[in-house]
Short mmCIF file of C-alpha atoms and ligand atoms in Angstrom, two decimals:
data_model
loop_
_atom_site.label_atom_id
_atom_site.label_comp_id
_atom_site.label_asym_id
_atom_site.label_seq_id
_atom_site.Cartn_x
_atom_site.Cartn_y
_atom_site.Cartn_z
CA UNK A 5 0.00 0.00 0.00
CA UNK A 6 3.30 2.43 0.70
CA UNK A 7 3.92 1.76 -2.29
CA UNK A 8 0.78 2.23 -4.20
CA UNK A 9 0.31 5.43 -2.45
CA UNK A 10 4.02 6.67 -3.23
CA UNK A 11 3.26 5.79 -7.07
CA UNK A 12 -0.09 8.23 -6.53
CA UNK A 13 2.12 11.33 -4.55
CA UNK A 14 5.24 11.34 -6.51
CA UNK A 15 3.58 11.97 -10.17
CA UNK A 16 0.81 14.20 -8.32
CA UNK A 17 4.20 16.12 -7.54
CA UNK A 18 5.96 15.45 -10.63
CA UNK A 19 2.83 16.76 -12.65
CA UNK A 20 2.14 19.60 -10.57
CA UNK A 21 5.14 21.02 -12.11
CA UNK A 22 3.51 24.33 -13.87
CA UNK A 23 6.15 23.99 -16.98
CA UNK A 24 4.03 26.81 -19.36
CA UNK A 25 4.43 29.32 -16.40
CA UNK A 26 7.57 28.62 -15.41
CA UNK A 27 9.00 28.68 -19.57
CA UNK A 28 6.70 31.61 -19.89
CA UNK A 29 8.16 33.82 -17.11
CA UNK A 30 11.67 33.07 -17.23
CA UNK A 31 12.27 32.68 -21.00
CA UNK A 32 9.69 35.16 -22.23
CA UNK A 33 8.94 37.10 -19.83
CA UNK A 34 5.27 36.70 -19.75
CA UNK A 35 2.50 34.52 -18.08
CA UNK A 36 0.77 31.81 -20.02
CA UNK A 37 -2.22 32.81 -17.66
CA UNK A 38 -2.89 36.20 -19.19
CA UNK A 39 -2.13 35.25 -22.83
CA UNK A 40 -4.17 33.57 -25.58
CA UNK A 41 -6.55 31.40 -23.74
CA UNK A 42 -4.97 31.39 -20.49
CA UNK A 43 -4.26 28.15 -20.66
CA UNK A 44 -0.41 27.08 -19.37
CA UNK A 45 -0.30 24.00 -22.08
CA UNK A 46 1.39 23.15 -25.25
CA UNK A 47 -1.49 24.59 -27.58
CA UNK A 48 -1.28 28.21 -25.75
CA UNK A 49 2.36 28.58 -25.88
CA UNK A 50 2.39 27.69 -29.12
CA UNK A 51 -0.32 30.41 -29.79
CA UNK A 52 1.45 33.04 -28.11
CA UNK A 53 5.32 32.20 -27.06
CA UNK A 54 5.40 30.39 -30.55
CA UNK A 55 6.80 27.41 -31.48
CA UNK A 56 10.57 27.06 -29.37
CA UNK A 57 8.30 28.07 -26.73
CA UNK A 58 5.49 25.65 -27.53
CA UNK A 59 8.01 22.87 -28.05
CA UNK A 60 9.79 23.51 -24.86
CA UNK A 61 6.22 23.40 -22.63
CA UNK A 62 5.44 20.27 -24.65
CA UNK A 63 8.83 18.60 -23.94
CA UNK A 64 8.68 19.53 -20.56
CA UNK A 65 5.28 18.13 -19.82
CA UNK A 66 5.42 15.21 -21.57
CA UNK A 67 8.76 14.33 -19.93
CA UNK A 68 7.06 14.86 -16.39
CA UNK A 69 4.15 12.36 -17.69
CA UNK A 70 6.96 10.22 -19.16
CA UNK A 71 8.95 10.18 -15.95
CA UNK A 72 5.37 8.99 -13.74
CA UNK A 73 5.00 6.21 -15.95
CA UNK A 74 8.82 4.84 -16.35
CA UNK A 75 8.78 5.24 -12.48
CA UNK A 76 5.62 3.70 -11.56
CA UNK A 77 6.66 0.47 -14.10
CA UNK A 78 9.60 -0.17 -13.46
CA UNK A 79 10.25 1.24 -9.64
CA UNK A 80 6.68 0.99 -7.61
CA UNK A 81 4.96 -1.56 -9.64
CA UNK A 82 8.02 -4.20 -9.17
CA UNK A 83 7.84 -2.75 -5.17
CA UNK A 84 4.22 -3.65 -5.05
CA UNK A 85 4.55 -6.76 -6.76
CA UNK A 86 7.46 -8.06 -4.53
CA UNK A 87 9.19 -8.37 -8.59
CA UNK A 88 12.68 -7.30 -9.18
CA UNK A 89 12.91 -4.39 -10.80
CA UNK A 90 14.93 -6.19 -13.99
CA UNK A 91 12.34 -8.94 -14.46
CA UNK A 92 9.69 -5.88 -14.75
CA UNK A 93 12.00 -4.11 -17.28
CA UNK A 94 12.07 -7.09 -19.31
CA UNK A 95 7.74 -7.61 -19.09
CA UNK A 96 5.81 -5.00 -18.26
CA UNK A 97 2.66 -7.41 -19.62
CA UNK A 98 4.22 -9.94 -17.20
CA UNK A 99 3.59 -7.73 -14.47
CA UNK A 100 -0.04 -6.70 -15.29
CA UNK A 101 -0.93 -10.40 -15.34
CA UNK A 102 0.41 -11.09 -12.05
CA UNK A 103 -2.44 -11.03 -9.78
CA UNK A 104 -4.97 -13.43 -9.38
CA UNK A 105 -7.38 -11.12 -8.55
CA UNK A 106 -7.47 -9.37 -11.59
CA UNK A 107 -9.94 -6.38 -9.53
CA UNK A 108 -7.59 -5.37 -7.30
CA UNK A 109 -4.75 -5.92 -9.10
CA UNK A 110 -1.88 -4.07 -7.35
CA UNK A 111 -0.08 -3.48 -10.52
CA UNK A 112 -2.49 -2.59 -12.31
CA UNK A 113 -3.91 0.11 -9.68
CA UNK A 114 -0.21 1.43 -8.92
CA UNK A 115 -0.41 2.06 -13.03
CA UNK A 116 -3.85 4.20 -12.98
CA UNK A 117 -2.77 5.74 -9.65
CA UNK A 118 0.22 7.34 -11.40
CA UNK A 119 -1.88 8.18 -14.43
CA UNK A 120 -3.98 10.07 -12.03
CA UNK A 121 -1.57 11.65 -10.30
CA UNK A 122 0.45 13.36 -12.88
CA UNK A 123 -2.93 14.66 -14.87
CA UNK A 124 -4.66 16.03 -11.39
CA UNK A 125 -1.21 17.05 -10.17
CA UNK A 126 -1.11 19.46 -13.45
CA UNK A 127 -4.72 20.42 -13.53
CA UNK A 128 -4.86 21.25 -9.64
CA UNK A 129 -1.36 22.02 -9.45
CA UNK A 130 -0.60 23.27 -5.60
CA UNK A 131 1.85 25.96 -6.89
CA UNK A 132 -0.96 27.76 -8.94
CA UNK A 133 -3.86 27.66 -6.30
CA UNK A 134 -5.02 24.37 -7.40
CA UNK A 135 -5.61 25.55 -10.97
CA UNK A 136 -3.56 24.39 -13.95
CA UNK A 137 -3.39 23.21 -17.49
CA UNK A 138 -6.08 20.63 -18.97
CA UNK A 139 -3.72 17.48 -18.45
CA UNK A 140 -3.17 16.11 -22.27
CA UNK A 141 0.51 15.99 -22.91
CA UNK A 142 1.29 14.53 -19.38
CA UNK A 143 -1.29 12.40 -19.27
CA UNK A 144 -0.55 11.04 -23.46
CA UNK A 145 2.91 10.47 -22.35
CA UNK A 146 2.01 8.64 -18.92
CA UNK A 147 0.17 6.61 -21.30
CA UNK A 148 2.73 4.91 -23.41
CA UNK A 149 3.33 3.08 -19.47
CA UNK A 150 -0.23 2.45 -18.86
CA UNK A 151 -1.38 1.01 -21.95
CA UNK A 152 1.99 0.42 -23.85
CA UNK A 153 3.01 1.20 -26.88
CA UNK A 154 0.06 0.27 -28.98
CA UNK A 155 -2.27 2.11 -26.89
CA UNK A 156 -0.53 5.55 -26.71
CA UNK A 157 -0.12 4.72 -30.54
CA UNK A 158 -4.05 4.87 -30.88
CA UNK A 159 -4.25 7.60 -28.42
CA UNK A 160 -2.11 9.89 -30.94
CA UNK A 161 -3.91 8.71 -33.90
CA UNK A 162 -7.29 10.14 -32.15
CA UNK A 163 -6.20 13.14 -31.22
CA UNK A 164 -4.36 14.05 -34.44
CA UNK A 165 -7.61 13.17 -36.59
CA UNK A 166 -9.52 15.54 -34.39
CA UNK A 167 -7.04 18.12 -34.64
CA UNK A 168 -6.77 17.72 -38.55
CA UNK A 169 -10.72 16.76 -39.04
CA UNK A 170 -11.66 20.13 -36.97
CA UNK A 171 -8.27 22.24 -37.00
CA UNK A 172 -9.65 22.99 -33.23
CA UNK A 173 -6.98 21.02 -31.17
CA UNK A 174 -9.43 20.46 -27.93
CA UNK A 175 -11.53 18.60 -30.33
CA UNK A 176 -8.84 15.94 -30.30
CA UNK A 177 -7.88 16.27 -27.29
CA UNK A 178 -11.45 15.76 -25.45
CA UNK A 179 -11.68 12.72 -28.21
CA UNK A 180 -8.47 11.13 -26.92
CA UNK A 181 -10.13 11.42 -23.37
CA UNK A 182 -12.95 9.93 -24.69
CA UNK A 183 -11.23 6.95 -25.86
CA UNK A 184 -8.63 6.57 -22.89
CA UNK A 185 -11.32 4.76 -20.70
CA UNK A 186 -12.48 2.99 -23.72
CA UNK A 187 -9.26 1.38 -24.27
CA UNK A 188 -8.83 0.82 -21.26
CA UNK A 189 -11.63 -1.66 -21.53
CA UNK A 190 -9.00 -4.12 -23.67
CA UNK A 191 -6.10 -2.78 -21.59
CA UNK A 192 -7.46 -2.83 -18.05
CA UNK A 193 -10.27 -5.73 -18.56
CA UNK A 194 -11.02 -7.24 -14.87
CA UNK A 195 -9.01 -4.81 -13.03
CA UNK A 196 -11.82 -3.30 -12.41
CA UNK A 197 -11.17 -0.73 -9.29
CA UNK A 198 -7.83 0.50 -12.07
CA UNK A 199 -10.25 1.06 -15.05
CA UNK A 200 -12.75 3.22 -12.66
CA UNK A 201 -9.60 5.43 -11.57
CA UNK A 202 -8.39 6.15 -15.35
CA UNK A 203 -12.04 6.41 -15.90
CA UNK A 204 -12.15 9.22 -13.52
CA UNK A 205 -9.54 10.65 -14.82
CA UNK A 206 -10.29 10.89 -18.14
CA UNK A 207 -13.84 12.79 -16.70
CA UNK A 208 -11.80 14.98 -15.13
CA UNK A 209 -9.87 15.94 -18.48
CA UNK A 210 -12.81 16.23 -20.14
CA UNK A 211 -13.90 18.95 -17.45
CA UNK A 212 -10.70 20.81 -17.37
CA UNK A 213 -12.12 21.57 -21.44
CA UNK A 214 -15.15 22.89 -19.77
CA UNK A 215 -14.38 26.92 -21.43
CA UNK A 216 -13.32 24.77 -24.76
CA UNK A 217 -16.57 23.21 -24.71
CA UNK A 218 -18.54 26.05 -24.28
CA UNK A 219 -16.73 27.74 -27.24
CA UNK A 220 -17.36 25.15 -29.64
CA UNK A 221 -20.92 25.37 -28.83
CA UNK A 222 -20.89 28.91 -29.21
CA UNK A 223 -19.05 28.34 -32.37
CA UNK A 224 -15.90 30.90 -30.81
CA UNK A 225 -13.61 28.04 -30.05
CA UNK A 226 -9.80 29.40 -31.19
CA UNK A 227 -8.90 27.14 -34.43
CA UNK A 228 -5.40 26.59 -35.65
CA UNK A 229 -3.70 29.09 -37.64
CA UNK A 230 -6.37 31.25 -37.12
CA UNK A 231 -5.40 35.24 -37.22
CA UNK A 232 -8.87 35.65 -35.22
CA UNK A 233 -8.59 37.20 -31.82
CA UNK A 234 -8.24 34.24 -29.49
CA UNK A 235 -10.97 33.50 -27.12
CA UNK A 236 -10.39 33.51 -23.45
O1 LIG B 21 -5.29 20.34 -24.35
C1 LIG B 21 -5.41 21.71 -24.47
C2 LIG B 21 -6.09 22.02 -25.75
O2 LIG B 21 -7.05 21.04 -25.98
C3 LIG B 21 -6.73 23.35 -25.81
O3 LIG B 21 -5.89 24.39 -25.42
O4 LIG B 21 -5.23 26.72 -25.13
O5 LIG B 21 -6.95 26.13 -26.84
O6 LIG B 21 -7.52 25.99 -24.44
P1 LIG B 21 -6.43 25.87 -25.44
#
């Protein structure tokens, strides 16, 4: 359970790590908060810090989602599982299918508990007042541990064919959340108290687009490329 819980804290930490602000103050001297829409993610600093500055946010934050999920395979999973931490390097799919009871799978929930962690830790980071970005980078790259390969492979290829079906990237972003809990229906199937937590996660994605959504009903959401003023 230390272990479980330390998987949970350390991305909630590692994700709480405001990257936009901190690239956008000390690099650019602005705040991602009180440019474009306000958001402190990849798609906003691209918008307004442009794109070393975009490219630096998104390196950043997927490298603190890619950190949570290396750490939680290969470091607390083996912990919980009582594996050495080689045997896990060499099968993560070993791992998964270690328990047999599939719902409360220790594995599997140390896995969704640092999924969880690095995408609140970002949305609610503590250094911001609880507020933050909307979670996709960290979360994407957290995924290639959760799912694998194949499933952060599928995760990309929804997201880009929103982006490029809509040009509005938080159309492919709230359809990769979408899917996340779907897949994890194949990934996650019997570990059922795991699936509920990505579940919950991806809901809680999906609300961090709340403004998004409201601008694509009102038909003012900010589209790529677009010289239109960007909507807060
Ligand atoms: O994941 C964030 C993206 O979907 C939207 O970003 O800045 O347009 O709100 P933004």
């Amino acid at each position: 359970v230390t272990y479980l819980i330390l998987s949970f804290i350390v991305s909630f930490l590692l994700g709480s790590i405001p990257w936009g602000v901190i690239v956008s103050k000390l690099a650019f001297k602005k705040d991602l908060r009180d440019e474009g829409s306000g958001n402190i993610g990849t798609t906003n600093a691209m918008r307004t810090l442009g794109k070393a500055g975009g490219a630096a946010v998104f390196a950043l934050d997927f490298g603190k989602g890619l950190l949570s999920g290396w750490l939680a395979a290969y470091v607390f999973a083996p912990a919980v599982a009582g594996v050495p931490m080689d045997i896990a390097a060499a099968d993560g799919e070993l791992l998964l299918g270690i328990s047999s009871n599939p719902t409360l799978n220790p594995v599997a929930l140390c896995m969704a508990l640092a999924f969880a962690g690095c995408a609140l830790g970002h949305i609610f980071s503590p250094w911001l007042k609880f507020h933050g970005g909307k979670g996709i980078a960290v979360a994407a790259a957290c995924l290639l541990f959760v799912y694998g390969p194949v499933g952060f492979l599928i995760e990309v290829a929804v997201f880009a064919a929103g982006v490029l079906a809509t040009r509005y990237v938080s159309v492919g972003s709230i359809a990769a959340a979408v899917v996340c809990p779907l897949l994890g229906l194949y990934f996650y199937w019997g570990n059922w108290v795991a699936w509920v937590i990505i579940l919950a996660t991806a809901l809680v994605v999906i609300w961090a687009h709340r403004a998004n959504i409201g601008r694509l009903r009102a038909g003012t959401e900010n589209r790529i490329g677009s010289k239109k003023k960007v909507a807060q």
